[in-house]
Structure formats: structure tokens, C-alpha cells
Short mmCIF file of C-alpha atoms in Angstrom, two decimals:
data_model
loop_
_atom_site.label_atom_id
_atom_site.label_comp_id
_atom_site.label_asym_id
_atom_site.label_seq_id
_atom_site.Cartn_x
_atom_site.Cartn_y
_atom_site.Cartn_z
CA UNK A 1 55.65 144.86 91.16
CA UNK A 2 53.77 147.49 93.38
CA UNK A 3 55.74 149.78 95.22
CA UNK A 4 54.59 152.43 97.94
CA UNK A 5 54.73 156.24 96.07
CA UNK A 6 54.66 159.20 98.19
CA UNK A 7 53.16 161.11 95.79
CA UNK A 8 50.00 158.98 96.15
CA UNK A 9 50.16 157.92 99.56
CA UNK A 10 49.40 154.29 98.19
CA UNK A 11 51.08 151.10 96.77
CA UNK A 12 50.73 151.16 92.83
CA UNK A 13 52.35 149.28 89.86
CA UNK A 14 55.42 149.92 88.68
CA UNK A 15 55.54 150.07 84.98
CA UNK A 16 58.45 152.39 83.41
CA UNK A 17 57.91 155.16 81.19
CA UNK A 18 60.06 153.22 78.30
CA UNK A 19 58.99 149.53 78.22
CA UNK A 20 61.81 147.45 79.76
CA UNK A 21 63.87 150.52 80.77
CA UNK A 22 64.10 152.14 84.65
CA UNK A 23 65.55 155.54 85.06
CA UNK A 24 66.36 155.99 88.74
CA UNK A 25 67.77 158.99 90.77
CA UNK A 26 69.22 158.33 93.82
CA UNK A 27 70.03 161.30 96.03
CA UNK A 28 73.44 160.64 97.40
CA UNK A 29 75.25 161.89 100.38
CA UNK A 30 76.52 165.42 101.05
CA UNK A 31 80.46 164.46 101.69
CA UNK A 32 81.51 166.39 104.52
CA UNK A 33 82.20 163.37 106.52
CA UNK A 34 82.08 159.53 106.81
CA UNK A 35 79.12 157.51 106.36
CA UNK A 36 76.75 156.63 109.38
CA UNK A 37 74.35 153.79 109.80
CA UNK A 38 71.55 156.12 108.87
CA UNK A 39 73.36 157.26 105.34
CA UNK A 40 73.66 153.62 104.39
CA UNK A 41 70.30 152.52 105.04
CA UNK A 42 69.02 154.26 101.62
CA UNK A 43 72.17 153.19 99.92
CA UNK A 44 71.62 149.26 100.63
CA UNK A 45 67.92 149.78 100.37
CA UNK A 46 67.92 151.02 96.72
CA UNK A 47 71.00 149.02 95.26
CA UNK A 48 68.71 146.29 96.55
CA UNK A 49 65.73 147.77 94.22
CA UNK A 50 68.41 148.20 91.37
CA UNK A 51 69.31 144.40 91.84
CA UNK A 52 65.65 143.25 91.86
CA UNK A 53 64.48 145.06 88.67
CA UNK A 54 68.05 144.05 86.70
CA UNK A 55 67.03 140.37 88.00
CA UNK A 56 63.75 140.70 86.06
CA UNK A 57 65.40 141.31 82.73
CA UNK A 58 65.07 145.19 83.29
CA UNK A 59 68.07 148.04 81.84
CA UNK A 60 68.03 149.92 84.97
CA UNK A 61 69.64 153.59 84.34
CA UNK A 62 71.20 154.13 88.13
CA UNK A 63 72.18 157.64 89.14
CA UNK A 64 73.41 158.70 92.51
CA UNK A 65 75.13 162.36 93.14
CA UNK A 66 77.81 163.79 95.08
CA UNK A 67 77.10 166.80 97.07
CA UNK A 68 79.87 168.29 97.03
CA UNK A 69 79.56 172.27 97.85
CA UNK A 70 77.01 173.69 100.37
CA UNK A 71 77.62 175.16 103.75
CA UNK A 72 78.16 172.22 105.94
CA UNK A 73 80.95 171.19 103.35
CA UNK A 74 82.10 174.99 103.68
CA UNK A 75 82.56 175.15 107.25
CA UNK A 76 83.88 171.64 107.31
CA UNK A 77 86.69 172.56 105.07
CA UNK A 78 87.68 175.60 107.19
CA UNK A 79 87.42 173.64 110.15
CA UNK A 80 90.01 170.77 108.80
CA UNK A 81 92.57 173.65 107.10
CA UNK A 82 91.34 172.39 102.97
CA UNK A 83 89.77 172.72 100.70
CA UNK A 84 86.12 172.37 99.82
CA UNK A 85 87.39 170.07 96.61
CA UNK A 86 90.28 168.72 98.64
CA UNK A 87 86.99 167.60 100.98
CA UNK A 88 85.23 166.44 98.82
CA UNK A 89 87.52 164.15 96.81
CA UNK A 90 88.80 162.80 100.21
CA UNK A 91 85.32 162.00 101.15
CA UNK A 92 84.34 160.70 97.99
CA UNK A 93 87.05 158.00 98.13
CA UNK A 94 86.19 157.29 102.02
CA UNK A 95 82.09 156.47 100.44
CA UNK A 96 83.12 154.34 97.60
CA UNK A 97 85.34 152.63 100.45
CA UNK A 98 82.35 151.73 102.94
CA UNK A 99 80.03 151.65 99.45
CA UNK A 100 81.90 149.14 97.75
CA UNK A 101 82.56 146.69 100.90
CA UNK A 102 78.71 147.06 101.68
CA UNK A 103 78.48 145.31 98.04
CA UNK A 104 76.89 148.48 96.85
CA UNK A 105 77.40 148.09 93.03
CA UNK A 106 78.16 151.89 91.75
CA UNK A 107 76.23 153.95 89.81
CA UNK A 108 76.41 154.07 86.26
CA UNK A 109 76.61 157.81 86.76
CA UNK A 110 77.80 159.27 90.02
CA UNK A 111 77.46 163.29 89.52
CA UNK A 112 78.94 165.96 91.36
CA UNK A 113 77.22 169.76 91.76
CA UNK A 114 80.70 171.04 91.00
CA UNK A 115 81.12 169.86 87.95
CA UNK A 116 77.56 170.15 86.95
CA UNK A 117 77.45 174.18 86.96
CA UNK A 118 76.91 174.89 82.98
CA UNK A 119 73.79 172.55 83.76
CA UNK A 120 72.76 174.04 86.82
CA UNK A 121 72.78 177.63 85.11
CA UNK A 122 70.87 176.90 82.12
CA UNK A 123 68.03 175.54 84.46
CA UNK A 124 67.92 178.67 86.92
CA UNK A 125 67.69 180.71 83.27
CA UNK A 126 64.61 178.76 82.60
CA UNK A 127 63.29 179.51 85.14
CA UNK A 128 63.85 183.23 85.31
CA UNK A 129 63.08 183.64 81.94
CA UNK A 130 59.38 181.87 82.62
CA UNK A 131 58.86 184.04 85.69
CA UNK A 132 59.35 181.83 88.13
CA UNK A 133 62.78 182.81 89.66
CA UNK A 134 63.96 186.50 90.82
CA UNK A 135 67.13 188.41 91.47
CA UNK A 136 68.00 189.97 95.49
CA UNK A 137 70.78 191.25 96.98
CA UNK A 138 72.35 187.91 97.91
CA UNK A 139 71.25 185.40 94.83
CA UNK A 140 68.85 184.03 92.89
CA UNK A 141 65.25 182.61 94.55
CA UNK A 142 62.66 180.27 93.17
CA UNK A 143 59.19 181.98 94.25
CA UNK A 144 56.77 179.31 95.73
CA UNK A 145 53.55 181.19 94.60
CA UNK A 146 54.53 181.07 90.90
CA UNK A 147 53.98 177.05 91.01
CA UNK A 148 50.66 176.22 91.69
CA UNK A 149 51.14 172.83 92.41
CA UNK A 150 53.66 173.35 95.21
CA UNK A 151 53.14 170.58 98.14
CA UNK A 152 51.96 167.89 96.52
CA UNK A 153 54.42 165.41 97.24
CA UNK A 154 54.07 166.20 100.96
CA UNK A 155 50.47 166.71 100.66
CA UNK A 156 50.62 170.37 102.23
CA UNK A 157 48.45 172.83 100.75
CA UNK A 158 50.32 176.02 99.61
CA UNK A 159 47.69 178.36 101.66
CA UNK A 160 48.76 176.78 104.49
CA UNK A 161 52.27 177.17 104.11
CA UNK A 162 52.38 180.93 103.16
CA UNK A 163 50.29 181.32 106.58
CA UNK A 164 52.60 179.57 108.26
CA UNK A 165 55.54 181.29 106.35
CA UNK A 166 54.02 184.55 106.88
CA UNK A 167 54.51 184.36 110.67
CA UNK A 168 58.49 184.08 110.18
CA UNK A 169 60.85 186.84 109.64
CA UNK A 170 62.81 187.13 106.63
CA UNK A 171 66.24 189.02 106.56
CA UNK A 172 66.65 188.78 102.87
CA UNK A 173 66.31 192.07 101.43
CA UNK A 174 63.97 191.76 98.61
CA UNK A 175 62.45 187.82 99.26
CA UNK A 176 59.49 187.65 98.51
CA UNK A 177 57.94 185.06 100.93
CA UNK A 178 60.19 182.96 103.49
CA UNK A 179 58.90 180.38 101.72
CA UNK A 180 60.97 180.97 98.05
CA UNK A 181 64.44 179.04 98.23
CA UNK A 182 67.78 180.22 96.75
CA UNK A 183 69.02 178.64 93.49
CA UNK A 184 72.06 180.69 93.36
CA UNK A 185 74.19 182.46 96.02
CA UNK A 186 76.15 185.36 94.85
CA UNK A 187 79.53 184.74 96.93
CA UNK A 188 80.77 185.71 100.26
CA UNK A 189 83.90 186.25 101.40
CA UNK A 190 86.51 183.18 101.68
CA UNK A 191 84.02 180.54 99.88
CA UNK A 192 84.35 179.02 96.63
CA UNK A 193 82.40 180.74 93.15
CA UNK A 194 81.65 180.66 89.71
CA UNK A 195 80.05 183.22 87.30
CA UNK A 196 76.65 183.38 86.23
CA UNK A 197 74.70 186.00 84.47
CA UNK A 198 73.16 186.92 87.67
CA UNK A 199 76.66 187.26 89.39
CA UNK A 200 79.61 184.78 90.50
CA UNK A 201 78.66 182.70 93.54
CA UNK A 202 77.25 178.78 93.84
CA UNK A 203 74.42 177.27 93.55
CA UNK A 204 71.79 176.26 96.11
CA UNK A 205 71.31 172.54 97.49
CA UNK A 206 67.48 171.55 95.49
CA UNK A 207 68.78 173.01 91.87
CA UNK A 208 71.76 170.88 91.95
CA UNK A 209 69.83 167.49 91.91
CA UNK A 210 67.16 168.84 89.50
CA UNK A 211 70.01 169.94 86.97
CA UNK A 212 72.13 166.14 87.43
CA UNK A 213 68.88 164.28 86.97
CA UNK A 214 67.58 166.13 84.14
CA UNK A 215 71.11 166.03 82.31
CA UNK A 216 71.58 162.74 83.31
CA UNK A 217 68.24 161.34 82.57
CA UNK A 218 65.81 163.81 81.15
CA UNK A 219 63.18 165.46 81.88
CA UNK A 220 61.11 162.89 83.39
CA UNK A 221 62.29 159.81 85.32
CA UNK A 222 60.60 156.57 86.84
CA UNK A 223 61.54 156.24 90.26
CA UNK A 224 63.54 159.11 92.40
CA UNK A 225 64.85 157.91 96.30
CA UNK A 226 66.13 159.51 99.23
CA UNK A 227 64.89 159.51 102.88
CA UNK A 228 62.03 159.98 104.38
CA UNK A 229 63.23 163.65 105.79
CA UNK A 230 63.93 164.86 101.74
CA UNK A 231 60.65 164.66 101.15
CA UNK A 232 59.93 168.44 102.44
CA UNK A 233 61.61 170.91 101.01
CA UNK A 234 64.12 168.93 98.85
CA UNK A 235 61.81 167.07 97.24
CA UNK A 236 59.56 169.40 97.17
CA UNK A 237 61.27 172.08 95.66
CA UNK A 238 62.81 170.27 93.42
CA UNK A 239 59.86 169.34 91.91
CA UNK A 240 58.62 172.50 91.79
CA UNK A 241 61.49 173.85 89.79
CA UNK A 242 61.93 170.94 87.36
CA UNK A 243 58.49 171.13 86.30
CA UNK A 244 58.26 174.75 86.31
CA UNK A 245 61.45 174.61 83.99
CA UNK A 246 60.42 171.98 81.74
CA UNK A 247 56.49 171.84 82.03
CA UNK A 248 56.48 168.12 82.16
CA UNK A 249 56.07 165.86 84.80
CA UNK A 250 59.51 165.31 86.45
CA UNK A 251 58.77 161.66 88.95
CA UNK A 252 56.41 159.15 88.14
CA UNK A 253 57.60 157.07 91.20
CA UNK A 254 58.80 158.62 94.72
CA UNK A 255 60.14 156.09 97.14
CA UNK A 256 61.58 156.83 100.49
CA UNK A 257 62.88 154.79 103.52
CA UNK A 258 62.27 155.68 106.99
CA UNK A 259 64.77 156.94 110.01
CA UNK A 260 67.62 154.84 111.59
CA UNK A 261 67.14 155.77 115.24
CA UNK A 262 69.17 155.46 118.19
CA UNK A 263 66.83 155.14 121.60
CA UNK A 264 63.90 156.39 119.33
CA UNK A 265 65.37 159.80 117.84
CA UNK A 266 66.85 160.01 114.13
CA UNK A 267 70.39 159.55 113.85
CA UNK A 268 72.12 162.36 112.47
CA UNK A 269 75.46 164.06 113.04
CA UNK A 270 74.05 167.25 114.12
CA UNK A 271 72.27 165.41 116.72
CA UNK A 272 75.69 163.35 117.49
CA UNK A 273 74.03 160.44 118.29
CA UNK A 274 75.12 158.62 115.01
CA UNK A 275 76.84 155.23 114.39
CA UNK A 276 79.73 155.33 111.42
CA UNK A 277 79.65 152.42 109.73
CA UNK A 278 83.17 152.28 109.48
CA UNK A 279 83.59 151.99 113.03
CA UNK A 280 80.42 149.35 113.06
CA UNK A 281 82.70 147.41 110.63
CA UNK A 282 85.47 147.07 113.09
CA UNK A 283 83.33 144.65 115.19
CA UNK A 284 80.90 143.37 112.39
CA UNK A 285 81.76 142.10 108.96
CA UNK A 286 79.84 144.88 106.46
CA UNK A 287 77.79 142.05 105.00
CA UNK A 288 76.02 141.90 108.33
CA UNK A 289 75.53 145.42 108.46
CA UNK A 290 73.86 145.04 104.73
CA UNK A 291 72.14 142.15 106.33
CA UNK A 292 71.10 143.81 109.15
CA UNK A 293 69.23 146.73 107.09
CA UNK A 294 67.12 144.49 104.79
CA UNK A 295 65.83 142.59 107.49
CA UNK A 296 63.53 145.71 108.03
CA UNK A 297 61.24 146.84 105.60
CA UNK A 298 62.65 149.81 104.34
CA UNK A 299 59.68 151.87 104.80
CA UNK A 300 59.66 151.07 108.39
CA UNK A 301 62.07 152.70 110.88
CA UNK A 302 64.98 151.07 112.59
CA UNK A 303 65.59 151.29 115.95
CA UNK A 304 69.34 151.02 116.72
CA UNK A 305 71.25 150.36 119.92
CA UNK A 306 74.52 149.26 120.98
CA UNK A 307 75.39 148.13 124.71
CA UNK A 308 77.80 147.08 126.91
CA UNK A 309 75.44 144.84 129.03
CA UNK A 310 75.58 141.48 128.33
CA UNK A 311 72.80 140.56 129.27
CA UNK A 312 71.30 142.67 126.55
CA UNK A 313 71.69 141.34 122.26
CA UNK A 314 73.16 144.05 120.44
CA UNK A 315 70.98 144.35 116.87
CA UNK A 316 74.14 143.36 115.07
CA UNK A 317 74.67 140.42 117.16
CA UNK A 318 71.40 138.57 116.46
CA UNK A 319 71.95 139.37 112.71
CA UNK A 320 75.73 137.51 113.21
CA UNK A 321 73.83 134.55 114.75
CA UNK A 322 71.02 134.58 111.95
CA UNK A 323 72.97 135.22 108.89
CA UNK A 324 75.61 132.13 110.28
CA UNK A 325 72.38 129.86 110.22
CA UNK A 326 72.26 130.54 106.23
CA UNK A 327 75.94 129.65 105.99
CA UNK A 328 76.06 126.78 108.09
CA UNK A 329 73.00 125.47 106.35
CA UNK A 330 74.53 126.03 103.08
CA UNK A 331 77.99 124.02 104.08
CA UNK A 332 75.65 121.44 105.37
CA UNK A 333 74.09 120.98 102.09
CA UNK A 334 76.78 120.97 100.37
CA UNK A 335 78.70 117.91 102.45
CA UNK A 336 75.42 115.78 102.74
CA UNK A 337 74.55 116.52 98.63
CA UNK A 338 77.86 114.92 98.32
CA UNK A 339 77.23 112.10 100.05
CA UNK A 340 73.70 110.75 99.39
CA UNK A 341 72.13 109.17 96.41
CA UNK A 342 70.86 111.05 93.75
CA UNK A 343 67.24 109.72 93.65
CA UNK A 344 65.80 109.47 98.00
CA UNK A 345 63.18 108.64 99.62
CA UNK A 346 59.95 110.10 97.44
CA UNK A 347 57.88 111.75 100.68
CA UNK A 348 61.10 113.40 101.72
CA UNK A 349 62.01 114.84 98.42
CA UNK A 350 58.38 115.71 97.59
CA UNK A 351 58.03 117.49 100.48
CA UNK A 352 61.74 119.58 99.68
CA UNK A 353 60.45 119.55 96.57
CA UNK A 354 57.66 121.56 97.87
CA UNK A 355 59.41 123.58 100.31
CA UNK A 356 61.73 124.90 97.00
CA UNK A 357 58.56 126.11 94.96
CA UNK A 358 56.81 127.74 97.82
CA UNK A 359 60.07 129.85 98.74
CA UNK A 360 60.86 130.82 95.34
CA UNK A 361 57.09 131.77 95.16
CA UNK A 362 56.64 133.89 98.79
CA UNK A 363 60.52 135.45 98.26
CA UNK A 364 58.96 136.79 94.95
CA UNK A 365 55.66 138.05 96.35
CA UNK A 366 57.27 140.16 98.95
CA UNK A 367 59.50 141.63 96.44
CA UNK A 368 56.93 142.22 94.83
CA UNK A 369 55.03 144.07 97.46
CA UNK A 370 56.95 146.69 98.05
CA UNK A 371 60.17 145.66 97.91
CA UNK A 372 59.80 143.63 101.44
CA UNK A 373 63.24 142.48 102.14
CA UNK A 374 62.43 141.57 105.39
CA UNK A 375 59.49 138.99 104.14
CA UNK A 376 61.81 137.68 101.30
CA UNK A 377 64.72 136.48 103.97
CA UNK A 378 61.76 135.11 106.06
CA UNK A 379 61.11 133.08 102.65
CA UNK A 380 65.02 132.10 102.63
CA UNK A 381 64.71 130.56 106.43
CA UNK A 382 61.65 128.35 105.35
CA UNK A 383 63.75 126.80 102.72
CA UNK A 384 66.56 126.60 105.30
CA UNK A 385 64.57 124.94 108.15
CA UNK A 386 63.44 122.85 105.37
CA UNK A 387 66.69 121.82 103.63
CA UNK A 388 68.17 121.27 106.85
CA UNK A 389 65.84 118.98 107.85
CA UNK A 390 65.75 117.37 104.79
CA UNK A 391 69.80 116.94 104.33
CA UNK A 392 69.73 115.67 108.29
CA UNK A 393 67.29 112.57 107.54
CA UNK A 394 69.51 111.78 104.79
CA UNK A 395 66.95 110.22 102.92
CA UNK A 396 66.89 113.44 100.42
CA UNK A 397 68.01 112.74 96.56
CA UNK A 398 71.38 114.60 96.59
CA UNK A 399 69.92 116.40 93.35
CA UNK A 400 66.97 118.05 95.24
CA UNK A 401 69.78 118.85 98.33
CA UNK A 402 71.82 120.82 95.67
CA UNK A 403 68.60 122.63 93.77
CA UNK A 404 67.79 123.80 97.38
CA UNK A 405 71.44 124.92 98.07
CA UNK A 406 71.38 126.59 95.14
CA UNK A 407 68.20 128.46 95.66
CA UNK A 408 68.99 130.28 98.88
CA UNK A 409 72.07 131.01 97.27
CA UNK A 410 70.79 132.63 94.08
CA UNK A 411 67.97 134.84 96.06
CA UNK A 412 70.45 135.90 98.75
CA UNK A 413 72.90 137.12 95.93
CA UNK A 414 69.86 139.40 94.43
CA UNK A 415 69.62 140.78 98.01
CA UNK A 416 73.46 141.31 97.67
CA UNK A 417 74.18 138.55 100.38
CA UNK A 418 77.20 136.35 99.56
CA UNK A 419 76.63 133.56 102.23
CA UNK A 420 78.64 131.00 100.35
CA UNK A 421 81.70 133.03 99.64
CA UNK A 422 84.45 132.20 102.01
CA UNK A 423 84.77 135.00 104.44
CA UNK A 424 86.82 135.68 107.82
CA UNK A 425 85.26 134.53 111.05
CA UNK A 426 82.48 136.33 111.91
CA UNK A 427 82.78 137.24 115.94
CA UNK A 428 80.02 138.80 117.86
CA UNK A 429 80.67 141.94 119.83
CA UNK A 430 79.95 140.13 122.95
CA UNK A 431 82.26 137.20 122.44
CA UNK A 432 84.91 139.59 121.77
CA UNK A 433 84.33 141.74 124.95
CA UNK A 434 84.35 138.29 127.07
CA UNK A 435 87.40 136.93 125.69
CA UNK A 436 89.00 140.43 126.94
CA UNK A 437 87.52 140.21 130.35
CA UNK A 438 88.82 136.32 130.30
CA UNK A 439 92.47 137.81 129.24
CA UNK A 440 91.82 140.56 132.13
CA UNK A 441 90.96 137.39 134.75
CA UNK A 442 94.07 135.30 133.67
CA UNK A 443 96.42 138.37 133.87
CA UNK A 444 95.16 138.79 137.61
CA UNK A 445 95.55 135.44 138.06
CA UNK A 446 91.88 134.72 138.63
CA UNK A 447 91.41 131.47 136.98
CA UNK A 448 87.74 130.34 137.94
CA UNK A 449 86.93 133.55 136.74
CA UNK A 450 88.73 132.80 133.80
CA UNK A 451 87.40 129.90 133.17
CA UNK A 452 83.88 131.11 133.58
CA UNK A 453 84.07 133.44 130.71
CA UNK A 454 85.51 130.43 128.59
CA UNK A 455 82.24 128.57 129.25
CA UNK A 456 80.21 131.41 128.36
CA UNK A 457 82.11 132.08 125.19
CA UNK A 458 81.29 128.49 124.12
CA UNK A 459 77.29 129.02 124.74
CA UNK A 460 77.60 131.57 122.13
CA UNK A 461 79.23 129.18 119.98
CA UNK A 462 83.11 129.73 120.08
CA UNK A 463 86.05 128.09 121.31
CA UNK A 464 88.91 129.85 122.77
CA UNK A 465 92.92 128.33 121.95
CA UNK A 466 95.42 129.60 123.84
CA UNK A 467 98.84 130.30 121.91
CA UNK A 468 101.80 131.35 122.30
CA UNK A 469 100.73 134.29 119.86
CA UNK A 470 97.81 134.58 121.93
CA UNK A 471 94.09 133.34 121.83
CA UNK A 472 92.75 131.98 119.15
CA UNK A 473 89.35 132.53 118.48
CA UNK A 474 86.94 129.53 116.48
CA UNK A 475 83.83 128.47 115.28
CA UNK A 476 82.62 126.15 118.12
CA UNK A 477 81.88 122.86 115.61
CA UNK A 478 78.28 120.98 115.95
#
């Protein structure tokens, strides 16, 4: 497998640092609030590498952390009367809720800063006892200068950066260069501490994920993920102060996915243009929102927009009508299998045959380059146009109809897709906005109108029944 490193700027083969062993950090979410589309995309993306390597016969080490004290989560907590670990906790709960119906399979560690502090002290003493860490009036900084190497994961040049630093003002008395980050905050008034030897306070955000991945996993580590916006400082810095600490290479692998972005600027919630995908899950089933993120490669950015016009597909929508054509094809297999002989005609099953081998072969070569997810479902829909047409001549060996079945089935569930598991009726956005503007019509009385909308809730593949409970909503059958 070659995957993309940052480090390098180029695609380069994987091999772990302990033969048949991956140790993977995964920086996790900082849980001052719910998760938006953009915090799931590296979520999905990287349980999807975890899935891939365990499917190769690899022992995959998976750790994602919890950040659970900084100043967003400080304010936060004011704001909402708590707190910080009544926050936290509360928010921790709320992930593993969206996680875990995302099919996200948990980390076999998840740690938190707060209850990593011995850790995260006995690295900032390493690195004040080397030189490369100093005491002010309000905490402990890392200095940039003392690591030589500083910048290249994000290919800056460290002259260039203490120019640029230079020009900005620092009001921290006795910093060094606006460059050097804190790695302990002595405490402030109202906020939560612990002791040090430098003083009681907390520690800053980059020390906290070198500490829980070197306790967790070492020193070194194979592969370490996050978004494309860690990359500088987080990143960054905390390479700098893991290797400074330890004097060993701390990645060999860097991975990042690119921006979810709403009308071409990064969702965030400082920008408030974000999406939660708990909300998302009120109109869309949270497989579709899993599906929906792999069919982008997750180096590439996503581009995400939700509207009212009709006239317009929602994102979400065409990934309802896609991901359907996998399950329908599947139930189709699985009737006609049932019903046909088990040896057919020999061009039609050589040419299924065919169609099996090649998707097996392309689904592997994307995930193989780069973890392509969007190339490997491309790979599933040529063995569905295939099967299809194969199970509708009915000429196929029932056999070869099941082996196909049981193909798109077996790469979807590496992907994390569950397409033949029975699940509630998936019901587009727009089919759910028309069949309140058809409710609307007949309350006014208006039933052309009424009937309208019916029609064009059955070109998008429903029928309505009205009930005495109310309208029924169902698959419109072939």
C-alpha cells in the first residue's frame, strides 16, 4: 500500500516499524460541542484506514484522544453554568453517540489530557532539563530555535518564520520569540489546575497529544492523522517537542484529509457556517452520511451544500439515490440466485465471472493507492451494473449470482457500509419537503396541487398512502 505523507510531499509505501503491527494516532476532537460534518470527515476517513489494514491480516494499535481542557472548553463551560469535566463527559457521551451510529468502531485507547497530567509533566521536564523549554511569568514555553529541525512537516524554513515572527508583538513578559508555544499555563483565576514543579496551572494544547501518544504508543509511531489545518503548528510543534524530548524520530507516516466546505470556505464553528451531523441525521440515515464522505478521496476537499430549491440535488440526496442502487441490487441478487439454476449459460457467467475478478482487483488497487475510497465504490458499481445485468437475463448460474452478491457485500463492509442489513426507509430531503407542501395543498383544499406533488414524489421513487394516522411514505416498487 502507498499512502500520501506530508512529511514527504509524495506517495510512499507503507511498511510498519514492527512487521505486521500499525501504531496509529488519531487526533480526536476538542469536546466543547457536538460534532459537525467537518469533525467526522477524519473520523470516517481513518476508521476506514483502520478497517483496510485489519482486513490485510494487520494488529492495528488505534488511538484517538479527548481534548478535554483548553480555552474554548473553558469559556464554554462558563457560558453553559458547568463544569469543564461536567463538559467534557457530556460531550464525550454526545461523540461516542454520533461515533458509534456512523459505524465508527472505537479506539482501543481513547485518552483524555485530564487524566494524562503525570505524563504530560514528565515530558515538559524533559524538555527543560535538555534546554529546550523555559520558565515566564505565565507558564512554561517550548523555544522554536532550540530545534533545528522545526518546519519540516510543513516545509517552512525556520529563518523564515522567526522573520515573520519577529514582525509581531509579544505581550508575554519574558518569551523569547512569538514563535515558542506554551506547554504549561500557570493558572488564572476561576479555571481549573494542577501542580507542577514549575507551578499549578494546565497544560497547553500540542504537549497533550505528544504525552498520550508517547504513553500510549511509544516513542515512535507509524502513521499519525488529523486535518489538513493541524498540520501547522499542532503538528508541527508537536513534533518538535517529542523529538526534542526523546531524540528519536516520533512519525514515520503523516496523513491528513482536506476541508469540508460550505459555498467554498472551511466549515468550522467559529466561522458558523457548520453542519452538525446530528441534525444531518434527522433527514439522512448516518450510513449515508459515512457514505457520502468516502465517496471523496479524502485528500481532496468536499464541497458541501444544502438547499431548499428543488430544482437543485442536495449532496446527501444523490448519495440516498446511489447507495439504494447497491441495496436494491443486492435484494435483486438475492431473489433471482434463488431462483435460477446453479450451472447458466457459459458466456453469461464467464463474463460475471470476469466482472467479479476485475472488481475485486481495481477495489484493491485504489485502496491501495492512497486509500481511494472514492475509486474503490466506483469498483463496487462495475460489479453492480454487472450483476444486475447478469441476474436480469436470467441465464446466470445462481452460484456465480451469489459469489457476486457476496462480493459487494464483503468490500462495502471493509468500507464500513452495511447495505444488506435491514434498515428503516431511507427518504430524501426533497421527498420529505414535497410530501409537506402536498399536506399544505390538501389542508387548503387545493387538490390539483395536491396531486401534483404526489406525481412528483413518485419520479423520485416513492409512493404516498394516505391513513387515517396520516401518510404513509414507501419505496415506489420496480
Amino acid at each position: 500500500m502507498r499512502i500520501y505523507n506530508t512529511a514527504s510531499r509524495q506517495k510512499e509505501e507503507l511498511i510498519p516499524l514492527e512487521a505486521g503491527c500499525f501504531k496509529i494516532y488519531a487526533c480526536g476532537p476538542t469536546v466543547y460541542d457536538l460534532m459537525h460534518l467537518g469533525n467526522a470527515r477524519p473520523i470516517v476517513t481513518f476508521d476506514a484506514l483502520r478497517r483496510y489494514l485489519k482486513y490485510k491480516g494487520y494488529k492495528v494499535t488505534y488511538v484517538q484522544n479527548f481534548t478535554d481542557i483548553d480555552d474554548k472548553m473553558i469559556a464554554r463551560a462558563r457560558q453553559m453554568n458547568i463544569t469543564v469535566r461536567e463538559l467534557a463527559d457530556r460531550m464525550i457521551e454526545e461523540y461516542f453517540h454520533d461515533a458509534d451510529s456512523l459505524n465508527v468502531m472505537r479506539a482501543d485507547i481513547h485518552p483524555r489530557a485530564t487524566e494524562s497530567i503525570p505524563a504530560i509533566i514528565e515530558l515538559i521536564s524533559k524538555l527543560y532539563e535538555k534546554g529546550h523549554a523555559y520558565v515566564t511569568d505565565d507558564g512554561v514555553y517550548f523555544e522554536v530555535a532550540s530545534f533545528e529541525e522545526y518546519g519540516k512537516l510543513s516545509h517552512h524554513k525556520l529563518e523564515d518564520l522567526e522573520e515573520g515572527a519577529s514582525e509581531r508583538v509579544t505581550d508575554v513578559e519574558g518569551k523569547r520569540s512569538a514563535l515558542d508555544f506554551a506547554l504549561w499555563k500557570f493558572k488564572k483565576e476561576g479555571e481549573p489546575f494542577w501542580d507542577s514543579p514549575w507551578g499549578e496551572g494546565r497544560p497547553g494544547w500540542h504537549i497533550e497529544c505528544s504525552a498520550m501518544s508517547q504513553k500510549a504508543l511509544g516513542d515512535t509511531i507509524d502513521i499519525h492523522s488529523g486535518g489538513v489545518d493541524l498540520v501547522f503548528p499542532h503538528h508541527e510543534n508537536e513534533i518538535a517537542q517529542s523529538e526534542a524530548a526523546s531524540g528519536k524520530p516520533f512519525v514515520r507516516y503523516w496523513m491528513h484529509n482536506g476541508f469540508v466546505n460550505v459555498n467554498q470556505i472551511k466549515m468550522s464553528k467559529s466561522k458558523g457556517n457548520f453542519f452538525l451531523v446530528r441534525n444531518l441525521a434527522e433527514l439522512y440515515p448516518y450510513e449515508i452520511i459515512r457514505y457520502y464522505i468516502l465517496q471523496s478521496h479524502y485528500r481532496m476537499p468536499i464541497n458541501f451544500t444544502l438547499t431548499d430549491d428543488k430544482d437543485e440535488d442536495n449532496p446527501l440526496d444523490a448519495a440516498v439515490t446511489s447507495y439504494r442502487r447497491i441495496r436494491t441490487s443486492l435484494q435483486t441478487l438475492d431473489i433471482v440466485a434463488g431462483s435460477v439454476a446453479e450451472s447458466g449459460d457459459k458466456e453469461v457467467d464467464r463474463t460475471l465471472e470476469e466482472a467479479i475478478a476485475d472488481c475485486r482487483r481495481e477495489w484493491t488497487e485504489a485502496m491501495e493507492d492512497d486509500l481511494n475510497t472514492a475509486d474503490a465504490i466506483a469498483a463496487i458499481f462495475d460489479l453492480v451494473r454487472a450483476a444486475n445485468s447478469a441476474a436480469a437475463s436470467e441465464q446466470a448460474s445462481g452460484a456465480l449470482l451469489r459469489n457476486a452478491r457476496e462480493t459487494i457485500i464483503e468490500l462495502c463492509h471493509v468500507l464500513g457500509l452495511k447495505p444488506d442489513e435491514q434498515e428503516e426507509l431511507i427518504i430524501p430531503a426533497q421527498v420529505k419537503k414535497l410530501v409537506d407542501q402536498r399536506t399544505q395543498a390538501k389542508q387548503e383544499r387545493n387538490f390539483a396541487e395536491a396531486d401534483r406533488l404526489r406525481d412528483e414524489v413518485e419520479k423520485l421513487g416513492f409512493r404516498l398512502e394516505d391513513t387515517a394516522q396520516g401518510v404513509q411514505i414507501h419505496l415506489l416498487e420496480d
